[in-house]
Short mmCIF file of C-alpha atoms in Angstrom, two decimals:
data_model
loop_
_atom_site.label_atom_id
_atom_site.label_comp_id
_atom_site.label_asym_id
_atom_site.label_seq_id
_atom_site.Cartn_x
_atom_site.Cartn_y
_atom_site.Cartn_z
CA UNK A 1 -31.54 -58.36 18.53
CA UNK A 2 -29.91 -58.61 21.50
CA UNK A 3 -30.81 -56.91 24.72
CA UNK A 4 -31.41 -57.72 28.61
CA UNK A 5 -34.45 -58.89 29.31
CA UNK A 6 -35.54 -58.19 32.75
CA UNK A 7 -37.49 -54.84 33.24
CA UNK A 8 -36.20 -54.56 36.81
CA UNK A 9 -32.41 -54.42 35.64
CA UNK A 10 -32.92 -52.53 32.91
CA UNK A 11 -34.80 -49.74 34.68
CA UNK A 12 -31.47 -49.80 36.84
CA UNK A 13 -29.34 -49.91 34.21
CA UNK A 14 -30.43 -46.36 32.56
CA UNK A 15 -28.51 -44.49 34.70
CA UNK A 16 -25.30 -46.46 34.89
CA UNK A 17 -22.31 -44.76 33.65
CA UNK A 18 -21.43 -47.75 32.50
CA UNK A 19 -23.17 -47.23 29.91
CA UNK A 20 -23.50 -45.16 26.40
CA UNK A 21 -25.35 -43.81 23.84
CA UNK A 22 -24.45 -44.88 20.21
CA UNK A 23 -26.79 -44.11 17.43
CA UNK A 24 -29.65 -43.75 19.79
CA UNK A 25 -29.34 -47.38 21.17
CA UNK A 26 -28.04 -48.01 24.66
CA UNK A 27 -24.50 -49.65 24.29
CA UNK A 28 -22.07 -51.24 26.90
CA UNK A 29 -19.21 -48.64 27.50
CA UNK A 30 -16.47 -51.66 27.31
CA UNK A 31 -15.06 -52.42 23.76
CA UNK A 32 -16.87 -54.61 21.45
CA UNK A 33 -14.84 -58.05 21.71
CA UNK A 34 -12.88 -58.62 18.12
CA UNK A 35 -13.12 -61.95 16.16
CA UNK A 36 -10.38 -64.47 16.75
CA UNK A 37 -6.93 -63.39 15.12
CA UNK A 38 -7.34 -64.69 11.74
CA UNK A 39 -11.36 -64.67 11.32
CA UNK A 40 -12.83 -62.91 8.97
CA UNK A 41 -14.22 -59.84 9.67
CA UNK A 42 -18.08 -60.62 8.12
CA UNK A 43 -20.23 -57.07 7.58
CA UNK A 44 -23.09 -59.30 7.81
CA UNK A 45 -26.12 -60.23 10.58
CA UNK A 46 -22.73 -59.91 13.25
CA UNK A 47 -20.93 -62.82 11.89
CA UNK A 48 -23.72 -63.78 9.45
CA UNK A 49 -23.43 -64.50 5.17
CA UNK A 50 -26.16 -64.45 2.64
CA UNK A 51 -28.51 -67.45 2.69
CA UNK A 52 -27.18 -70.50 1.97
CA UNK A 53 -30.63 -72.51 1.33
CA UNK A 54 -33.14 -72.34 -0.98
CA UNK A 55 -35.97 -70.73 1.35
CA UNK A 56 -39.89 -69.97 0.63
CA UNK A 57 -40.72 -66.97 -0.47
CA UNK A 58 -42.19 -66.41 2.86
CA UNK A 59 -39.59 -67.66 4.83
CA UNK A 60 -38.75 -63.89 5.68
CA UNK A 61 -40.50 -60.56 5.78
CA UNK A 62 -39.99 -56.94 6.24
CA UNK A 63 -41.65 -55.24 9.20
CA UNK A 64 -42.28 -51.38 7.79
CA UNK A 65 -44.14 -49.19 9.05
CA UNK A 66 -46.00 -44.95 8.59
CA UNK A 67 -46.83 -42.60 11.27
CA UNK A 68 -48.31 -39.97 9.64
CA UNK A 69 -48.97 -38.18 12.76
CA UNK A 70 -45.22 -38.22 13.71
CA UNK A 71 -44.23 -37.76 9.98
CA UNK A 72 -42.61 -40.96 9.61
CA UNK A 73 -42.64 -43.14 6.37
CA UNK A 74 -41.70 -46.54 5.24
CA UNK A 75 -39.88 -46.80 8.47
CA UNK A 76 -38.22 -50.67 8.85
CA UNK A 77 -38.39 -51.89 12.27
CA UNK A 78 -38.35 -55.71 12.77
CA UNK A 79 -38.17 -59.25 10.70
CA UNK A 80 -40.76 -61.43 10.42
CA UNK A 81 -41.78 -64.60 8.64
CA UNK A 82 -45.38 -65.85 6.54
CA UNK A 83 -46.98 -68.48 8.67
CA UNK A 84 -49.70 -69.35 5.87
CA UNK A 85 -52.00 -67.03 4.08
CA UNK A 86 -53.26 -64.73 5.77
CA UNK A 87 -50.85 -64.70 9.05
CA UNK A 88 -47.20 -64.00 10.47
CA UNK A 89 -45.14 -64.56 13.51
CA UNK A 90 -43.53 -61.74 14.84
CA UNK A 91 -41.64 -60.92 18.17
CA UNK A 92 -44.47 -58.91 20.90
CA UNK A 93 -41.62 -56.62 21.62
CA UNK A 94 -41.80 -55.58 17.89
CA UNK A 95 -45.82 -54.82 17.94
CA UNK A 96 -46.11 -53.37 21.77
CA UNK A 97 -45.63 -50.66 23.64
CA UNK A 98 -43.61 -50.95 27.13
CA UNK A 99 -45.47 -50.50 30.55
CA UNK A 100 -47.15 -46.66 30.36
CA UNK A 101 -46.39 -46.23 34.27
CA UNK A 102 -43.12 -46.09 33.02
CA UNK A 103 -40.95 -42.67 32.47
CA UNK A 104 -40.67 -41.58 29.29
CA UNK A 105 -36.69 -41.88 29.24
CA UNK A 106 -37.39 -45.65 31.00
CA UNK A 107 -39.50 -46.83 28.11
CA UNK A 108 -37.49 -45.23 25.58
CA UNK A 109 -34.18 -47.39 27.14
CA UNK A 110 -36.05 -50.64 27.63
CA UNK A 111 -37.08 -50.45 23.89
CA UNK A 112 -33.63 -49.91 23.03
CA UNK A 113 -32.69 -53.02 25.10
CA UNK A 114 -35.03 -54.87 23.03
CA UNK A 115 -33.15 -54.02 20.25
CA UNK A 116 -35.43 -51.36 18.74
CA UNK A 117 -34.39 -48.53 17.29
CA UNK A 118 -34.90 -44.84 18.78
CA UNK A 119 -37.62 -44.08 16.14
CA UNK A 120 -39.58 -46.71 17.05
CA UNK A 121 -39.36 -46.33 20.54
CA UNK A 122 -41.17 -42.77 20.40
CA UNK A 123 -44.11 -43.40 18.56
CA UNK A 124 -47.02 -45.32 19.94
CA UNK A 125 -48.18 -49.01 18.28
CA UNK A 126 -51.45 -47.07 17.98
CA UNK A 127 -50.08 -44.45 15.77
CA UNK A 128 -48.30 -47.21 13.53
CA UNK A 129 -49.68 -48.12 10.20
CA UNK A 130 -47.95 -51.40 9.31
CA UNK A 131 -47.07 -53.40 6.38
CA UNK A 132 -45.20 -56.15 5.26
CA UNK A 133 -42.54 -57.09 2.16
CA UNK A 134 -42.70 -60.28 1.23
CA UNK A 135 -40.70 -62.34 -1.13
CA UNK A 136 -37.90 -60.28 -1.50
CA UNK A 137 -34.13 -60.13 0.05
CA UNK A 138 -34.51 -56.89 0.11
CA UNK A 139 -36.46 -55.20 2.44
CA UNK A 140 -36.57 -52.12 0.40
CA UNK A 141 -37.60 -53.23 -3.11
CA UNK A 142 -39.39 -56.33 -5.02
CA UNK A 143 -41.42 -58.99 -3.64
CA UNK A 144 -45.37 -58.29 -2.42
CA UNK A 145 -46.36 -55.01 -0.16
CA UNK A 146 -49.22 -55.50 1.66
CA UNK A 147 -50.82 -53.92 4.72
CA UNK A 148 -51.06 -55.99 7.92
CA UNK A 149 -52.54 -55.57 11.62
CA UNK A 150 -51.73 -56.81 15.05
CA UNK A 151 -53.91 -59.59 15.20
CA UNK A 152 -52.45 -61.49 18.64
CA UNK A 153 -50.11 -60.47 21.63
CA UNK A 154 -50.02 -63.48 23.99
CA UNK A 155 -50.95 -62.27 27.36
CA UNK A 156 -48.25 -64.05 29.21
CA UNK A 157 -45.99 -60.67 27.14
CA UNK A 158 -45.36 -58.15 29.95
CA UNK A 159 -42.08 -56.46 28.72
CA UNK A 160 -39.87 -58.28 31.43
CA UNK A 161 -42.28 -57.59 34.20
CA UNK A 162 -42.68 -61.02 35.14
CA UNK A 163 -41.38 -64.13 35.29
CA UNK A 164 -42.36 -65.49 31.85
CA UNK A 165 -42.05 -64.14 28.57
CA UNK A 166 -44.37 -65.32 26.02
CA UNK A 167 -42.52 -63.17 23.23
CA UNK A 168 -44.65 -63.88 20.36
CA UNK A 169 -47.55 -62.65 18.59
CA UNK A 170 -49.35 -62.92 15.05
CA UNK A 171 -50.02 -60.27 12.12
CA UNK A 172 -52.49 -60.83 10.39
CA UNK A 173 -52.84 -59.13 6.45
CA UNK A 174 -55.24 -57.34 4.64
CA UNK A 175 -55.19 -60.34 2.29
CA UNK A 176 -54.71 -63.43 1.03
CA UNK A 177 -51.34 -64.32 0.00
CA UNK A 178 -50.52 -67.29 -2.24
CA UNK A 179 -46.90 -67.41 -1.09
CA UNK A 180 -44.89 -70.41 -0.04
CA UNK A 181 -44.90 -69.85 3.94
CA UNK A 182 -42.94 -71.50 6.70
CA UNK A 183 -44.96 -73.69 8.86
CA UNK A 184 -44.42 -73.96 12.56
CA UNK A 185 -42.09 -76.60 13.32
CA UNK A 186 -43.59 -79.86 15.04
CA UNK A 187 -41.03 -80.37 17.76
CA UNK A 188 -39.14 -77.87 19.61
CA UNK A 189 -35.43 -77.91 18.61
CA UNK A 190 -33.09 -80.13 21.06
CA UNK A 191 -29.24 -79.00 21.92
CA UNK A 192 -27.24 -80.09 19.10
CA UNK A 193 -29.58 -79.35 16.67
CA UNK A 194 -28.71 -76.96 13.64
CA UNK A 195 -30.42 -73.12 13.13
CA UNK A 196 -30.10 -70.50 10.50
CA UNK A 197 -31.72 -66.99 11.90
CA UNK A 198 -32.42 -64.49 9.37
CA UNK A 199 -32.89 -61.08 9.43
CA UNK A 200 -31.90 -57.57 8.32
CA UNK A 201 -30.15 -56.76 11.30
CA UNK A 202 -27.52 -54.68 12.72
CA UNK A 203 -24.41 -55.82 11.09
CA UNK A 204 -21.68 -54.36 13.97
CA UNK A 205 -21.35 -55.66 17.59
CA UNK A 206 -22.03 -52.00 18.52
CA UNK A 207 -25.47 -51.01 16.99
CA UNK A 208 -24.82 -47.61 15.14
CA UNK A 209 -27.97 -47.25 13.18
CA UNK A 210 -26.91 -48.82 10.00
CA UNK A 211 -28.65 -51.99 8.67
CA UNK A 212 -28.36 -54.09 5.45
CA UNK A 213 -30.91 -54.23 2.77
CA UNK A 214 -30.19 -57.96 2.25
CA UNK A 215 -31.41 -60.58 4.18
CA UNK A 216 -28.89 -62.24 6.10
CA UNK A 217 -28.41 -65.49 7.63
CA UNK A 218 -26.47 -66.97 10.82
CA UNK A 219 -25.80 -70.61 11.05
CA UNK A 220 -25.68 -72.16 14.57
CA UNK A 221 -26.52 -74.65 17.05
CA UNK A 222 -29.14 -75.12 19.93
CA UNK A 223 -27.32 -75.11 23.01
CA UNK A 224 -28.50 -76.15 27.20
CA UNK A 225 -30.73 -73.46 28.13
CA UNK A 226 -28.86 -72.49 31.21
CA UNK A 227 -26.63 -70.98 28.69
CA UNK A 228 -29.17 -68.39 28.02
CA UNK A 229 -30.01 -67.81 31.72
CA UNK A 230 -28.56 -64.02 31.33
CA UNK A 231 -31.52 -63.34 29.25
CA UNK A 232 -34.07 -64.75 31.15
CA UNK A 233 -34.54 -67.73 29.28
CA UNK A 234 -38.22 -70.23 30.06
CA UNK A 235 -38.75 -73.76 29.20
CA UNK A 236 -40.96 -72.53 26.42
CA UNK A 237 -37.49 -70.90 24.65
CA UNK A 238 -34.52 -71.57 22.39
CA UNK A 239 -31.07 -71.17 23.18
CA UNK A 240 -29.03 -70.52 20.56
CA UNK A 241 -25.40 -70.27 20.15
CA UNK A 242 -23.24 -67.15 19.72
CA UNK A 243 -20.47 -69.16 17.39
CA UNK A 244 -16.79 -68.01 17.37
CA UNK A 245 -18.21 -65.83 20.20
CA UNK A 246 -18.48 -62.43 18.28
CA UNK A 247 -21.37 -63.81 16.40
CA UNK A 248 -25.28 -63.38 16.79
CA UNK A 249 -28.80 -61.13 16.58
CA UNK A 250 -28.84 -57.55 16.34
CA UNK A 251 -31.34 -54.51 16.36
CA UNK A 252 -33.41 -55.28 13.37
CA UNK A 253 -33.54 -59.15 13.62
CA UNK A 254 -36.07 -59.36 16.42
CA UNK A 255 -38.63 -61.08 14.83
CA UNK A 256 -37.14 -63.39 12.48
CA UNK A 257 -37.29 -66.76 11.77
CA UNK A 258 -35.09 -69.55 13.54
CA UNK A 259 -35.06 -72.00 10.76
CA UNK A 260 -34.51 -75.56 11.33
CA UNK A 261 -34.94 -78.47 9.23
CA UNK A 262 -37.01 -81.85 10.59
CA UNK A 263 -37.68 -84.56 8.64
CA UNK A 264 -36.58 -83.15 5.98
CA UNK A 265 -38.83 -80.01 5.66
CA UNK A 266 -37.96 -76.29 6.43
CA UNK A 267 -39.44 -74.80 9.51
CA UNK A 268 -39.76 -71.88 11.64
CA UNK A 269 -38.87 -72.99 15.04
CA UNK A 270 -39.90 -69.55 16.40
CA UNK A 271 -38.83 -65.87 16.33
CA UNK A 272 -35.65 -63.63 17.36
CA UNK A 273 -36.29 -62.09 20.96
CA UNK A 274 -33.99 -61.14 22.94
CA UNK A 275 -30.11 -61.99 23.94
CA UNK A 276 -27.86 -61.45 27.52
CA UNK A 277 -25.32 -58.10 26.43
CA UNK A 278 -25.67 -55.13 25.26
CA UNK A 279 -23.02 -56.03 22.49
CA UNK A 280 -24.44 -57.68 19.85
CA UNK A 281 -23.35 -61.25 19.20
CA UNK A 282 -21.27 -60.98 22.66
CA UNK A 283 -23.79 -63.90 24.45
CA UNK A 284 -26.08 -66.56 23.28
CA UNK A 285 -29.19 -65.89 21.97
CA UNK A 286 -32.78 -66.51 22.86
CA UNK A 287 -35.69 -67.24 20.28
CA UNK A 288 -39.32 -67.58 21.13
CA UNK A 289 -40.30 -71.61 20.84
CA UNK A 290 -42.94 -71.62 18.13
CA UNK A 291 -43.92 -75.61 18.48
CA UNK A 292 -44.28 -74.71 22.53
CA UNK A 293 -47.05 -72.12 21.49
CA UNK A 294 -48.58 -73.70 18.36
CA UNK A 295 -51.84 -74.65 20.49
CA UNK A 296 -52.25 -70.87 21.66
CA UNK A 297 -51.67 -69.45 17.89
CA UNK A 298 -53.59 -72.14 16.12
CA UNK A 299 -56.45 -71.20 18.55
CA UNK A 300 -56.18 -67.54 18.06
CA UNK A 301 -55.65 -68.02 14.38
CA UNK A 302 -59.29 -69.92 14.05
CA UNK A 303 -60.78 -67.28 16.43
CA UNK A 304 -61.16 -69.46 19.76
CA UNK A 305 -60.21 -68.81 23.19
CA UNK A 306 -56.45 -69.77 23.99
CA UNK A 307 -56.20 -72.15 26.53
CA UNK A 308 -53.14 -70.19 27.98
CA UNK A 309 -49.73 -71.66 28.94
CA UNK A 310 -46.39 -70.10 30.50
CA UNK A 311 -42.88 -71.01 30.51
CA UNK A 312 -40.97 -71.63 33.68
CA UNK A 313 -37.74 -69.52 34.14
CA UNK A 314 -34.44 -71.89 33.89
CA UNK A 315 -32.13 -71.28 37.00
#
């Protein structure tokens, strides 16, 4: 995924003429920059390959959702990954609905900037009956189907209102599920440090609405955070690299897992939220910092009060 993440300059933004409509999702006017003369031309994540590590079965998951009501079915919307038995990590953007003193036409362009489809953007959380796939690459076949709720927003989440963003939240399933999971990682990752973000994502710098059914996987490295200061990157976030600078999240990934490996062990270092561009792969991305929130989810998780905690906006 990769959207702006400020409410304020988004709001602005939807009546630019800058900008365009492809596919339903709000797209820069300017061309899509091409890979380096030579590259390979990847139909993948933007830039991205099939997994190159052995991951848990629960390493990724398949966001899907019904809406009877609006006579939608076994609609895909984000990525997310199996914390342990019974609970997920997801993006908030991906389980929320934006601000209702918005417009209607304001809320359906900030979900767009958040790198959510159209479809999505009209119908209500409320009127969402979700589910996950798990243990599969392919979001549309194999692995375990089971039903999940929203179990956890963090209230810091405020759709770019503010200046934190707190883009995480937990699912919670209908039940158990013995299925190797991806624990939290321990430390937050440090610049230098190597990611692979999965996801079923957009595949094309210019989301058009098309998106793989196999997971995909970018490899790249944590970079300063004033890299990511376009997309309103805190202290409690991850800035991750766009490499050969055509390469990165799209619609579809939000949600996903930033794997990273410490001490030898595979972790989720937190999910896919949000990017700089409205071109997908254009800019560094930002994911959510799991480890900085494990205290908050760990508490919600065994049903106590969070003691809450926000990130500080990098300048």
């Amino acid at each position: 995924m990769r959207r702006l993440p400020r409410l304020a300059g988004i709001v602005a933004a939807i009546g630019a003429a800058a900008a365009v409509t492809i596919g339903g999702v709000a797209a820069s006017a300017a061309a899509a920059p091409p890979p380096p003369t030579g590259g390979p031309v990847q139909p993948n994540i933007v830039g991205g390959h099939a997994p190159s590590l052995q991951y848990p079965a629960g390493a990724f998951a398949a966001l899907i959702y019904d809406a009877p009501a609006h006579e939608i079915k076994d609609h895909f919307t984000c990525t997310t990954a199996q914390l342990n038995g019974r609970f997920f990590t997801i993006a908030a953007h991906c389980v929320t609905d934006p601000p209702p003193s918005l417009s209607v036409e304001a809320k359906a362009a900030l979900m767009r900037y958040y790198g959510l489809d159209a479809t999505s953007a009209a119908v209500p959380t409320a009127d969402k009956k979700f589910r996950v796939r798990v243990g599969s690459p392919d979001r549309t076949a194999g692995g375990t189907v089971v039903g999940v709720s929203v179990f956890y927003v963090h209230p810091g989440w405020s759709w770019g209102q503010g200046p934190e963003s707190d883009d995480i939240a937990l699912l919670k399933s209908d039940e158990y599920l013995n299925t190797y999971a991806l624990p939290i990682a321990p430390r937050k990752p440090r610049p230098g440090d190597t990611v692979r973000t999965l996801g079923w994502g957009g595949t094309e710098p210019v989301f058009k609405g098309e998106l793989p059914t196999q997971i995909q996987e970018l490899t790249r490295k944590v970079i300063p955070a004033k890299n990511c200061v376009d997309a309103g990157i805190t202290t409690r976030d991850i800035c991750l690299d766009n490499p050969g600078g055509y390469s990165g999240d799209c619609n579809g990934d939000s949600g996903g897992p930033s794997v990273v490996e410490q001490d030898g062990v595979l972790y989720n270092a937190g999910p896919t939220s949000r990017g700089g561009s409205a071109i997908c792969g254009a800019t560094p991305d930002v994911s959510t910092s799991a480890a900085e929130f494990a205290k908050e989810l760990n508490d919600a998780m065994r049903g106590n009060p969070p003691v809450l905690a926000h990130g500080v906006p990098v300048r």
